[in-house]
Short mmCIF file of C-alpha atoms in Angstrom, two decimals:
data_model
loop_
_atom_site.label_atom_id
_atom_site.label_comp_id
_atom_site.label_asym_id
_atom_site.label_seq_id
_atom_site.Cartn_x
_atom_site.Cartn_y
_atom_site.Cartn_z
CA MET J 293 9.62 -14.98 24.61
CA ASN J 294 5.98 -13.97 25.01
CA ASP J 295 4.09 -15.11 21.89
CA LYS J 296 0.63 -13.95 22.99
CA ILE J 297 -1.57 -12.78 20.15
CA ARG J 298 -2.46 -9.10 20.33
CA GLU J 299 -5.49 -7.56 18.72
CA LEU J 300 -4.94 -5.34 15.73
CA PRO J 301 -5.59 -1.61 16.25
CA SER J 302 -9.13 -0.55 15.49
CA ASN J 303 -11.73 1.98 16.59
CA ILE J 304 -15.14 0.39 16.19
CA GLU J 305 -16.85 3.17 18.16
CA ALA J 306 -15.49 5.78 15.73
CA GLU J 307 -16.66 3.68 12.77
CA GLN J 308 -20.15 3.40 14.25
CA GLY J 309 -20.33 7.09 15.14
CA LEU J 310 -19.23 8.27 11.70
CA LEU J 311 -21.55 5.93 9.79
CA GLY J 312 -24.47 7.05 11.94
CA ALA J 313 -23.66 10.71 11.22
CA ILE J 314 -23.59 10.04 7.47
CA LEU J 315 -26.93 8.23 7.63
CA ILE J 316 -28.70 11.19 9.26
CA ASP J 317 -26.85 13.96 7.39
CA ASN J 318 -25.31 12.99 4.04
CA ARG J 319 -23.27 16.20 3.98
CA VAL J 320 -20.98 14.60 6.58
CA PHE J 321 -19.68 12.26 3.86
CA ASP J 322 -18.05 15.22 2.07
CA ARG J 323 -16.05 16.01 5.21
CA VAL J 324 -14.22 12.68 5.10
CA ALA J 325 -14.47 11.46 1.51
CA SER J 326 -11.18 13.13 0.49
CA PHE J 327 -9.09 10.82 2.70
CA LEU J 328 -11.29 7.94 3.91
CA GLU J 329 -11.95 4.84 1.81
CA GLU J 330 -14.00 1.73 2.63
CA GLU J 331 -10.89 -0.42 3.20
CA HIS J 332 -9.85 1.88 6.05
CA PHE J 333 -12.70 0.48 8.19
CA TYR J 334 -11.86 -2.53 10.36
CA GLU J 335 -15.30 -4.14 10.46
CA PRO J 336 -16.26 -5.70 7.05
CA LEU J 337 -19.92 -4.72 7.44
CA HIS J 338 -18.89 -1.13 8.11
CA GLN J 339 -16.78 -1.23 4.93
CA ARG J 340 -19.86 -2.25 2.96
CA ILE J 341 -22.11 0.37 4.59
CA TYR J 342 -19.61 3.17 3.87
CA LEU J 343 -19.20 2.01 0.26
CA VAL J 344 -22.95 1.93 -0.34
CA CYS J 345 -23.48 5.33 1.30
CA GLY J 346 -20.76 6.85 -0.87
CA GLU J 347 -22.15 5.43 -4.10
CA LEU J 348 -25.67 6.61 -3.33
CA ILE J 349 -24.53 10.12 -2.34
CA ARG J 350 -22.35 10.50 -5.46
CA MET J 351 -25.38 9.56 -7.59
CA GLY J 352 -27.39 12.33 -5.94
CA LYS J 353 -29.55 9.92 -3.94
CA ALA J 354 -30.20 9.91 -0.20
CA ALA J 355 -28.28 7.44 1.96
CA THR J 356 -30.59 6.48 4.85
CA PRO J 357 -31.13 3.27 6.82
CA ILE J 358 -34.03 2.47 4.48
CA THR J 359 -32.16 3.06 1.19
CA VAL J 360 -28.92 1.43 2.34
CA LYS J 361 -30.46 -1.81 3.66
CA SER J 362 -31.39 -2.93 0.13
CA PHE J 363 -27.70 -3.23 -0.75
CA LEU J 364 -26.69 -5.26 2.31
CA PRO J 365 -27.12 -9.02 2.93
CA ALA J 366 -30.56 -9.31 4.46
CA LYS J 367 -29.76 -12.37 6.58
CA THR J 368 -26.67 -10.83 8.22
CA LYS J 369 -26.95 -10.68 12.04
CA ILE J 370 -25.04 -8.27 14.23
CA GLY J 371 -25.37 -9.86 17.64
CA ASP J 372 -29.12 -10.14 18.12
CA MET J 373 -29.90 -7.36 15.63
CA THR J 374 -30.88 -7.54 12.00
CA VAL J 375 -29.20 -5.28 9.43
CA VAL J 376 -32.13 -2.84 9.52
CA GLN J 377 -32.07 -2.67 13.31
CA TYR J 378 -28.32 -2.12 13.27
CA LEU J 379 -28.58 0.72 10.73
CA ASN J 380 -31.26 2.40 12.84
CA THR J 381 -29.07 2.00 15.93
CA LEU J 382 -26.15 3.66 14.11
CA ALA J 383 -28.34 6.60 13.11
CA ALA J 384 -29.70 6.97 16.63
CA ALA J 385 -26.19 7.08 18.14
CA ALA J 386 -24.76 9.47 15.50
CA VAL J 387 -22.10 12.01 16.43
CA GLY J 388 -22.29 15.69 15.50
CA THR J 389 -21.10 17.05 12.17
CA PHE J 390 -18.01 18.74 13.59
CA THR J 391 -16.88 15.61 15.46
CA ALA J 392 -17.43 13.46 12.37
CA ARG J 393 -14.15 14.51 10.75
CA ASP J 394 -12.23 13.63 13.92
CA MET J 395 -13.90 10.21 13.87
CA GLY J 396 -12.80 9.76 10.26
CA ILE J 397 -9.21 10.64 11.15
CA ALA J 398 -9.29 8.15 14.06
CA ILE J 399 -10.46 5.41 11.69
CA HIS J 400 -7.73 6.30 9.21
CA GLU J 401 -5.01 6.32 11.90
CA ALA J 402 -6.05 2.84 13.07
CA TRP J 403 -5.79 1.60 9.48
CA LEU J 404 -2.33 3.12 9.12
CA ALA J 405 -1.25 1.29 12.28
CA ARG J 406 -2.57 -2.02 10.89
CA GLU J 407 -0.73 -1.47 7.62
CA ALA J 408 2.51 -0.67 9.48
CA ILE J 409 2.14 -3.87 11.51
CA SER J 410 1.56 -5.87 8.32
CA ALA J 411 4.71 -4.43 6.69
CA ALA J 412 6.77 -5.08 9.81
CA THR J 413 5.44 -8.65 10.04
CA HIS J 414 6.50 -9.40 6.48
CA PHE J 415 9.97 -8.03 7.26
CA LEU J 416 10.20 -10.16 10.43
CA ASP J 417 9.24 -13.28 8.49
CA PHE J 418 12.09 -12.59 6.08
CA ALA J 419 14.54 -11.75 8.89
CA TYR J 420 13.76 -14.98 10.79
CA ASP J 421 14.16 -17.14 7.69
CA PRO J 422 16.25 -15.36 5.01
CA PRO J 423 17.24 -17.21 1.82
CA PRO J 424 20.87 -18.28 1.39
CA GLY J 425 22.98 -15.19 0.87
CA GLY J 426 20.08 -12.87 1.76
CA ASP J 427 21.05 -9.49 3.18
CA VAL J 428 18.45 -8.76 5.87
CA ILE J 429 19.51 -5.14 6.42
CA GLY J 430 20.60 -4.04 2.95
CA GLU J 431 18.39 -6.05 0.62
CA ARG J 432 14.95 -5.46 2.05
CA THR J 433 14.00 -1.81 1.62
CA ASP J 434 10.27 -2.55 1.28
CA LEU J 435 9.60 -1.90 4.99
CA GLU J 436 11.18 1.57 4.83
CA ASP J 437 9.41 2.31 1.56
CA ARG J 438 6.01 1.24 2.91
CA LEU J 439 6.41 3.24 6.14
CA ALA J 440 7.40 6.31 4.12
CA GLN J 441 4.35 5.82 1.93
CA LEU J 442 2.11 5.53 4.99
CA ARG J 443 3.59 8.72 6.46
CA GLY J 444 2.65 10.49 3.26
CA LEU J 445 -0.95 9.24 3.61
CA ARG J 446 -1.44 10.60 7.12
CA VAL J 447 -4.20 13.15 7.53
CA LYS J 448 -2.25 15.89 9.29
CA SER J 449 -3.96 17.89 12.00
CA GLU J 450 -3.57 21.10 9.97
CA ALA J 451 -5.75 19.55 7.25
CA ARG J 452 -8.70 19.87 9.63
CA ARG J 453 -8.60 23.60 9.06
CA GLY J 454 -9.95 25.21 5.92
CA ALA J 455 -7.76 25.80 2.87
CA GLY J 456 -8.10 29.55 3.29
CA ALA J 457 -6.93 29.44 6.92
CA ARG J 458 -3.94 27.26 6.00
CA TYR J 459 -3.10 29.69 3.16
CA MET J 460 -3.02 32.63 5.56
CA ASP J 461 -0.96 30.67 8.10
CA ASN J 462 1.62 29.83 5.46
CA MET J 463 1.85 33.42 4.23
CA GLU J 464 2.19 34.83 7.76
CA GLN J 465 4.92 32.30 8.62
CA THR J 466 6.79 33.14 5.42
CA LYS J 467 6.62 36.85 6.23
CA GLU J 468 7.92 36.20 9.75
CA ARG J 469 10.84 34.11 8.48
CA GLY J 470 11.52 36.44 5.55
CA THR J 471 11.71 33.57 3.08
CA VAL J 472 9.92 30.47 1.82
CA VAL J 473 10.67 27.26 3.74
CA GLY J 474 13.32 25.52 1.71
CA VAL J 475 16.92 25.39 0.60
CA PRO J 476 18.25 28.81 -0.51
CA ILE J 477 19.39 29.03 -4.11
CA GLY J 478 22.92 30.42 -4.40
CA LEU J 479 22.45 32.32 -7.67
CA LYS J 480 19.85 35.04 -8.03
CA GLU J 481 19.69 34.29 -11.77
CA ILE J 482 18.28 30.82 -11.06
CA GLN J 483 15.88 32.30 -8.53
CA ARG J 484 14.57 34.61 -11.21
CA VAL J 485 14.15 32.08 -14.01
CA ILE J 486 12.14 29.65 -11.87
CA SER J 487 10.49 32.49 -9.89
CA GLU J 488 11.34 30.88 -6.55
CA PRO J 489 13.70 32.15 -3.82
CA SER J 490 14.53 28.63 -2.69
CA PHE J 491 14.15 24.96 -3.51
CA GLU J 492 10.93 24.44 -1.60
CA ILE J 493 10.60 21.48 0.75
CA GLY J 494 8.47 18.73 -0.79
CA ASN J 495 9.21 19.81 -4.37
CA TYR J 496 11.05 17.96 -7.12
CA TYR J 497 13.34 20.03 -9.41
CA GLY J 498 15.27 19.24 -12.56
CA LEU J 499 18.52 20.65 -13.97
CA LEU J 500 19.18 19.97 -17.66
CA SER J 501 22.51 20.26 -19.44
CA SER J 502 24.76 18.25 -21.74
CA SER J 503 28.04 16.65 -20.77
CA GLY J 504 30.83 19.19 -20.37
CA GLU J 505 28.62 22.25 -19.90
CA GLY J 506 29.12 22.45 -16.15
CA LYS J 507 25.94 21.07 -14.57
CA THR J 508 27.92 19.15 -11.94
CA SER J 509 29.93 22.32 -11.23
CA LEU J 510 26.68 24.25 -10.82
CA MET J 511 25.26 21.54 -8.57
CA VAL J 512 28.39 21.62 -6.37
CA GLN J 513 28.13 25.41 -6.17
CA LEU J 514 24.46 25.20 -5.12
CA ALA J 515 25.21 22.46 -2.58
CA HIS J 516 28.02 24.48 -0.99
CA HIS J 517 25.78 27.53 -0.70
CA ALA J 518 23.06 25.42 0.94
CA LEU J 519 25.52 24.00 3.48
CA ALA J 520 26.84 27.46 4.28
CA ALA J 521 23.25 28.54 4.92
CA GLY J 522 22.79 25.80 7.51
CA CYS J 523 20.99 23.22 5.36
CA ALA J 524 21.71 19.50 5.11
CA VAL J 525 22.81 18.13 1.73
CA GLN J 526 23.08 14.60 0.38
CA ILE J 527 24.53 14.07 -3.10
CA GLN J 528 23.70 10.73 -4.73
CA SER J 529 26.45 10.60 -7.32
CA TYR J 530 26.85 8.21 -10.23
CA ASP J 531 29.82 10.21 -11.46
CA GLN J 532 31.86 12.11 -8.86
CA SER J 533 33.45 10.78 -5.67
CA ALA J 534 33.21 12.64 -2.36
CA GLU J 535 36.84 13.71 -2.72
CA GLN J 536 36.25 15.13 -6.20
CA ILE J 537 33.22 17.10 -5.03
CA VAL J 538 35.09 18.58 -2.05
CA ARG J 539 38.00 19.45 -4.35
CA GLN J 540 35.63 21.33 -6.61
CA MET J 541 34.11 23.18 -3.66
CA VAL J 542 37.58 24.27 -2.58
CA ALA J 543 38.36 25.44 -6.13
CA GLN J 544 35.18 27.48 -6.26
CA SER J 545 35.34 28.96 -2.76
CA HIS J 546 39.10 29.56 -2.38
CA LYS J 547 40.14 29.97 -6.04
CA ILE J 548 42.58 27.04 -5.94
CA GLU J 549 42.53 25.11 -9.21
CA ALA J 550 41.53 21.46 -8.91
CA ARG J 551 44.58 20.47 -10.98
CA ARG J 552 46.96 21.96 -8.41
CA GLN J 553 45.02 20.39 -5.57
CA ARG J 554 45.43 16.96 -7.13
CA PHE J 555 49.21 17.32 -7.20
CA GLY J 556 49.47 19.10 -3.85
CA ASP J 557 50.96 22.12 -5.62
CA LEU J 558 49.73 24.65 -3.05
CA SER J 559 51.25 27.60 -1.26
CA GLN J 560 51.33 27.64 2.53
CA SER J 561 48.26 29.87 2.73
CA GLU J 562 46.43 27.64 0.24
CA TRP J 563 47.28 24.58 2.34
CA SER J 564 45.78 26.38 5.32
CA ASP J 565 42.62 27.27 3.36
CA ALA J 566 42.23 23.71 2.09
CA ARG J 567 42.72 22.24 5.57
CA SER J 568 40.24 24.68 7.12
CA PHE J 569 37.67 23.82 4.47
CA ALA J 570 38.19 20.07 5.00
CA ASP J 571 37.64 20.50 8.74
CA TRP J 572 34.56 22.62 8.09
CA ILE J 573 32.95 20.22 5.62
CA ASP J 574 33.48 17.28 7.98
CA GLY J 575 31.43 19.13 10.57
CA GLN J 576 28.52 19.75 8.22
CA PRO J 577 25.38 17.63 7.65
CA PHE J 578 26.80 16.52 4.31
CA GLU J 579 27.09 13.16 2.58
CA VAL J 580 28.07 11.87 -0.83
CA LYS J 581 26.63 8.45 -1.68
CA ASP J 582 28.62 6.67 -4.38
CA CYS J 583 26.05 5.05 -6.68
CA THR J 584 26.44 2.44 -9.39
CA LEU J 585 23.35 0.40 -10.26
CA GLU J 586 20.90 1.68 -7.63
CA HIS J 587 17.23 1.84 -8.50
CA ALA J 588 14.91 4.65 -7.41
CA ALA J 589 13.70 2.88 -4.26
CA SER J 590 17.30 2.55 -3.05
CA LEU J 591 17.87 6.28 -3.56
CA VAL J 592 14.73 6.98 -1.54
CA GLY J 593 16.13 4.74 1.21
CA TYR J 594 19.40 6.71 1.21
CA ALA J 595 17.50 10.00 1.43
CA ARG J 596 15.25 8.77 4.22
CA ALA J 597 18.19 7.50 6.30
CA PHE J 598 20.03 10.81 5.77
CA LYS J 599 16.98 12.83 6.82
CA ARG J 600 16.59 10.70 9.95
CA ARG J 601 20.24 11.31 10.83
CA TYR J 602 19.75 15.08 10.60
CA GLY J 603 16.06 14.97 11.43
CA ASP J 604 15.62 18.34 13.05
CA ASP J 605 13.94 21.33 11.41
CA ARG J 606 16.94 21.85 9.14
CA PRO J 607 15.95 22.20 5.45
CA THR J 608 17.40 19.30 3.48
CA LEU J 609 18.47 19.05 -0.17
CA ILE J 610 18.82 15.70 -1.91
CA VAL J 611 20.68 15.75 -5.25
CA THR J 612 20.69 12.87 -7.73
CA ASP J 613 23.56 13.16 -10.22
CA HIS J 614 22.34 12.04 -12.65
CA VAL J 615 18.81 10.66 -13.08
CA ASN J 616 19.64 9.03 -16.44
CA ALA J 617 21.76 6.45 -14.60
CA VAL J 618 19.04 5.38 -12.16
CA GLU J 619 17.79 1.83 -12.71
CA PRO J 620 14.05 1.10 -12.86
CA GLU J 621 12.74 -1.58 -10.51
CA GLN J 622 10.98 -3.41 -13.34
CA ARG J 623 13.24 -4.80 -16.04
CA THR J 624 10.47 -4.40 -18.61
CA LEU J 625 10.85 -0.62 -18.34
CA ARG J 626 14.52 -0.56 -19.28
CA ALA J 627 14.00 -0.47 -23.05
CA ASP J 628 11.56 2.46 -23.06
CA GLU J 629 13.25 5.69 -21.96
CA GLY J 630 10.00 7.64 -21.58
CA THR J 631 8.31 5.00 -19.42
CA LYS J 632 11.49 4.47 -17.43
CA ALA J 633 11.92 8.20 -16.76
CA ALA J 634 8.27 8.60 -15.77
CA ALA J 635 8.50 5.73 -13.27
CA ILE J 636 11.74 7.01 -11.72
CA ASN J 637 10.61 10.64 -11.54
CA GLY J 638 7.30 9.59 -10.00
CA ILE J 639 9.07 7.75 -7.19
CA LEU J 640 11.51 10.59 -6.46
CA LYS J 641 8.78 13.23 -6.57
CA ALA J 642 6.63 11.28 -4.10
CA ALA J 643 9.68 10.79 -1.86
CA ALA J 644 10.43 14.53 -1.75
CA LYS J 645 6.98 15.15 -0.31
CA SER J 646 6.78 12.15 2.05
CA ILE J 647 10.30 12.57 3.49
CA GLY J 648 10.09 16.36 3.63
CA VAL J 649 13.07 17.38 1.50
CA ALA J 650 13.79 19.38 -1.63
CA TRP J 651 15.01 17.05 -4.40
CA LEU J 652 17.14 18.12 -7.38
CA ALA J 653 17.68 15.66 -10.23
CA LEU J 654 20.39 16.38 -12.80
CA ASN J 655 19.47 15.42 -16.37
CA GLN J 656 22.05 14.44 -18.96
CA ARG J 657 20.73 16.00 -22.15
CA ASN J 658 19.93 13.63 -25.01
CA THR J 659 22.00 14.00 -28.18
CA LYS J 660 19.13 14.57 -30.61
CA GLY J 661 18.53 18.18 -29.58
CA MET J 662 22.23 18.98 -29.73
CA GLN J 663 22.16 18.66 -33.52
CA ARG J 664 19.76 21.57 -34.07
CA ASP J 665 21.08 24.77 -35.66
CA ASN J 666 20.29 26.46 -32.37
CA PRO J 667 21.19 23.90 -29.67
CA ARG J 668 19.62 25.82 -26.78
CA PRO J 669 17.83 23.24 -24.56
CA ILE J 670 14.09 22.64 -24.85
CA ALA J 671 11.72 20.31 -22.97
CA GLY J 672 12.21 17.54 -25.55
CA ASP J 673 15.88 17.33 -24.54
CA LEU J 674 14.97 16.12 -21.04
CA TYR J 675 15.64 12.54 -20.09
CA GLY J 676 12.39 10.87 -21.11
CA GLY J 677 11.40 13.64 -23.52
CA GLU J 678 8.73 16.32 -23.37
CA GLY J 679 6.41 14.22 -21.20
CA ALA J 680 9.04 13.87 -18.47
CA LYS J 681 8.62 17.48 -17.33
CA ARG J 682 5.18 16.69 -15.89
CA ALA J 683 6.73 15.11 -12.80
CA TYR J 684 8.83 18.17 -11.97
CA ASP J 685 7.69 21.21 -10.01
CA ALA J 686 10.25 23.25 -11.95
CA VAL J 687 13.02 22.54 -14.49
CA PHE J 688 15.86 24.86 -15.40
CA TYR J 689 18.74 24.41 -17.80
CA LEU J 690 22.39 25.43 -18.09
CA TYR J 691 23.55 26.31 -21.60
CA ARG J 692 27.17 27.21 -22.32
CA TYR J 693 27.61 28.79 -25.75
CA LYS J 694 31.35 28.14 -25.91
CA LYS J 695 31.09 24.34 -25.90
CA PHE J 696 28.77 24.32 -28.91
CA TYR J 697 30.51 27.20 -30.64
CA THR J 698 33.86 25.36 -30.51
CA GLU J 699 32.29 22.14 -31.79
CA ARG J 700 30.50 23.91 -34.68
CA CYS J 701 33.62 25.82 -35.71
CA ALA J 702 35.64 22.61 -35.81
CA VAL J 703 33.39 21.08 -38.49
CA ALA J 704 32.24 24.20 -40.39
CA SER J 705 33.26 23.92 -44.04
CA ARG J 706 30.73 25.99 -46.00
CA GLU J 707 29.68 29.60 -45.97
CA ALA J 708 26.22 28.49 -44.89
CA ASP J 709 27.75 26.85 -41.81
CA TRP J 710 29.42 30.11 -40.79
CA LYS J 711 26.21 32.07 -41.36
CA VAL J 712 24.40 29.80 -38.90
CA ILE J 713 27.25 30.10 -36.39
CA ASN J 714 27.28 33.90 -36.61
CA LYS J 715 23.51 34.00 -36.20
CA VAL J 716 23.27 31.65 -33.24
CA PHE J 717 26.30 32.64 -31.17
CA PRO J 718 26.81 36.20 -29.81
CA SER J 719 29.85 38.20 -30.76
CA ALA J 720 31.17 38.07 -27.18
CA VAL J 721 31.36 34.28 -27.48
CA ARG J 722 32.96 34.48 -30.90
CA GLU J 723 35.56 36.75 -29.36
CA GLY J 724 36.39 34.18 -26.66
CA LYS J 725 34.08 34.99 -23.75
CA ASP J 726 32.67 31.96 -21.90
CA ILE J 727 29.02 32.88 -21.36
CA ALA J 728 26.41 30.56 -19.87
CA ASP J 729 22.65 30.97 -19.83
CA VAL J 730 20.22 29.62 -17.28
CA GLY J 731 16.60 29.40 -18.30
CA ALA J 732 13.34 27.73 -17.35
CA ILE J 733 11.79 24.79 -19.15
CA LYS J 734 9.05 24.57 -16.55
CA ALA J 735 8.20 27.06 -13.83
CA ARG J 736 5.27 27.07 -11.43
CA PHE J 737 5.18 30.86 -11.27
CA GLY J 738 6.12 33.80 -13.44
CA ASP J 739 7.34 33.84 -17.04
CA PRO J 740 8.42 30.32 -18.13
CA ASN J 741 10.55 31.77 -20.95
CA LEU J 742 12.78 33.97 -18.79
CA ARG J 743 16.56 33.59 -19.26
CA GLU J 744 19.58 34.98 -17.44
CA SER J 745 23.26 35.15 -18.39
CA LEU J 746 26.23 34.09 -16.25
CA ASP J 747 29.97 34.08 -16.70
CA PHE J 748 31.68 30.69 -16.52
CA ASN J 749 35.08 30.77 -14.87
CA ALA J 750 36.59 27.56 -16.30
CA LYS J 751 39.73 27.85 -14.15
CA PHE J 752 37.71 27.32 -10.99
CA THR J 753 34.58 25.73 -12.61
CA LEU J 754 32.56 28.58 -11.15
CA LEU J 755 29.45 30.32 -12.46
CA GLU J 756 29.37 34.01 -11.61
CA SER J 757 26.88 36.82 -12.08
CA VAL J 758 27.51 39.15 -15.00
CA GLU J 759 28.07 42.41 -13.16
CA LYS J 760 28.98 44.63 -16.10
CA GLN J 761 27.84 44.57 -19.69
CA THR J 762 27.79 47.34 -22.26
CA GLU J 763 24.45 48.43 -23.67
CA VAL J 764 25.41 46.79 -26.96
CA ASP J 765 26.19 43.51 -25.19
CA GLN J 766 22.87 43.61 -23.36
CA GLU J 767 20.93 44.33 -26.54
CA GLU J 768 22.63 41.52 -28.45
CA MET J 769 22.22 39.00 -25.63
CA SER J 770 18.56 39.95 -25.25
CA PHE J 771 18.03 39.29 -28.98
CA LEU J 772 19.84 35.94 -28.91
CA GLN J 773 17.99 34.77 -25.81
CA ARG J 774 14.71 35.22 -27.67
CA MET J 775 15.87 32.87 -30.44
#
């Protein structure tokens, strides 16, 4: 084995050229300050020069060889040159303003390479000498996590162009494709309430509902639609097995009740439909990860591996069902739901952007909000409370009247109880109709208070658009949705 020591990646010439450009034209600093920090420089003296230049410029003072030298060690020698001579040499050899940004990117890329080498070296040290019982492949996810983080820090070539030019490029590409880059949303009602035609790549979305309202059914329906549209889907499930999810997809798409599927009570044509679907789903970029005590970093590792496996230009949806069950990496966070939720959501949101996927996290609604006279979901019902919605790009909820109506009727004993029930629940629900609402708790665009109604087909656990309503129904539903 060749154990020769190799030099770490660096670009001293780029460091010298950029520092010289800053010293003769302080405006150059603004072209790189958004992504370049002093620690990105390889040479310690260059780190110090860049730091001093930045501090002087931010204070409104000029950064020149004369002003900078006062903040550097006077006795430092660079070869045969003093600090002052070296600063003057940098200024004399300065690159042009336009080239300066490219120099900054070159410096940053060399730093990224050094950081990747450092992460890989730590992993190799562990792999060569693991502790007793250590799982080299499964236990150490820090290398994958660090590489993903570094990918997210890269200064992409498109960033060299102005924000206005990138805006026009994005709009022209969207017009050419006919849609936003992302995972298509299978129900137009959800599209309307969050004012987005798709789950956009790099965004983190939340779905809020209580147990028994059908959020997993809705998730399965959305996942099936995404697969049918040619997207890749990974479901990280703390609740449903792969078999259960496929069974629900078959129920929704072929109208074969899950109960009959479990017992094999199918007609010949239904057997054929079920077999065809099973063959189809096995050919799709689809995976269900059974989760138990995974923490957020493990989920990110699952998503990254899945994206690599289907790493073409195919839009990818990652679903976590449900985020309440995710374990924090720090045990000290486990007692505080708000802190725990913020930490988990922060990791998943960053992962959506760095991996290049759309991420949907299902939220099990807390019980406090379910005791209100009107139990329609609000932001405070999110896992982690009102503050948790900050991490999401958009949050929508599923609210089924019938579940709460049945529960309230079962315990109503006073006239006042029935008055509240009659006020909160529409007559269609009181007459037995299973109506569900979807609404926005947070939306990046449009009206954040918009709501839409859907029919819930309990037999096939399927949410369907309300095609026909009388004018009276529409008026009553409109009134109740404003409550």
